[in-house]
Steps between C-alpha positions, in 0.01 A plus 500: 500500500519180720363481847748365760290293741648417838515124561495347848834349610505118478485317829638161606313273735750385762422143607778503757721203586358170380552171684759263348645164582841362417535155346813295437587681178598334175747265670274371775621142440860574407691821434811415298788738437706457183846647445529528121813583302496841333548335158243223551209507253339168594468421869200714594308390189562132574398520864168650398453248219562210739304618803156655500362433846278728708689629802848439354684819405848578368688820574822574310815701541778531242868454577771646278710256301733516203349359183807284434492181704848440647617379843614851601174668395302232681700543822437876485126443543543366855514827699210642300251233606416628850422859386274360227314281748455802727299674226231229490199611709694667785327440830264234362523125541648279230463124524777412253781680318647357179825614342481469123839407361620142458860567403548767769364262764741233383789749504417662836365189672148454633602577858648835398185593307281406798721706731449805276123449491486462878684830552179670385247229588623306804362149518296511179475178297709540188596321185712529188488322164767256623317437828172450318652275233646271766162490676336417166745215432419356844127531431546315169730243659757584231870429552616575146404795281542654159616863524421771244642852545598817314830527691864503397655151524700589813184606686331180384791302641464671837125433509555134416761471777261672742218256425729198522626619837136499614442143384343575159676353198487693173465229236495747209549876463465753221528877469382766258811701602322835510709700745294819494194462724297725268554250219426198719147633555443497124592135441187360340279243667549288186877499559449400863259226391754361253770503769278318748405232247867442423596479869214260573655245263822479704535190720435551870296824477216477754404868508594801289596828663507819292730733691471882489208721596516663156408182311131449417350167601180577694282554193580152366580278800226242438591470131871475581434218747299310240780535245776412746321214672654612832421783744621845391568795725695824484639773722173696500276194490664332800529823696132595449398155626742519794371846597148361521602203711718712733206741534270218610302484175459136398243536220574268205527683167530222241485742208837636617675163467562189706694684769200712595309187601764406759576606858846634581 
């Protein structure tokens, strides 16, 4: 026969409301909003690989896109940009918003992309891979580039025409012709390295631009520049740098490549 002993009920000591102070949060130097394609496997990883600075924070939203990269599927992204931007920290300040699709920016036009961003974030500084690439070429003093992409030849042709209309000659171009964005993200760094080395041998190439936020360059930028003998940048690489500079962060980050030592 067991004896059931009554136990006293546990009590909690109530310390009341404690004092607290608010600081600037993770993005006290720069809060950067990123609009990332639904199929993109690379952009967020590369931004974090390139930039590790106290007080600089990235906040992402995804925007629906078709996996197949065609002019009609790229145009369809346009009206979806503003609602995606609206989901990034509603009611809190962003210093910069970046839209992460090179070919869609080229198809829609930078002004149209900025208009969509400003519907949700009036007046915010904004960039795209095309905007950032052009800023990078100016920073390098480059007038002629080598272009490496995963796009269909007709999209390559449009990108080349777009750059030439902006005063940038494309001395050499090559494509992996991977039209599904999910496959583009799986193109090996070794394949990209081989493409860059080949482009660097073409006459007149002053800088190499790897176009598409799905292609991986950030983890090997310094090595790629040594092999090429010219500056190398990419959609993500240029845009991460441009976001910093637009956000007022001028810290040099030489480990991230030559571009990250330069002002915008």
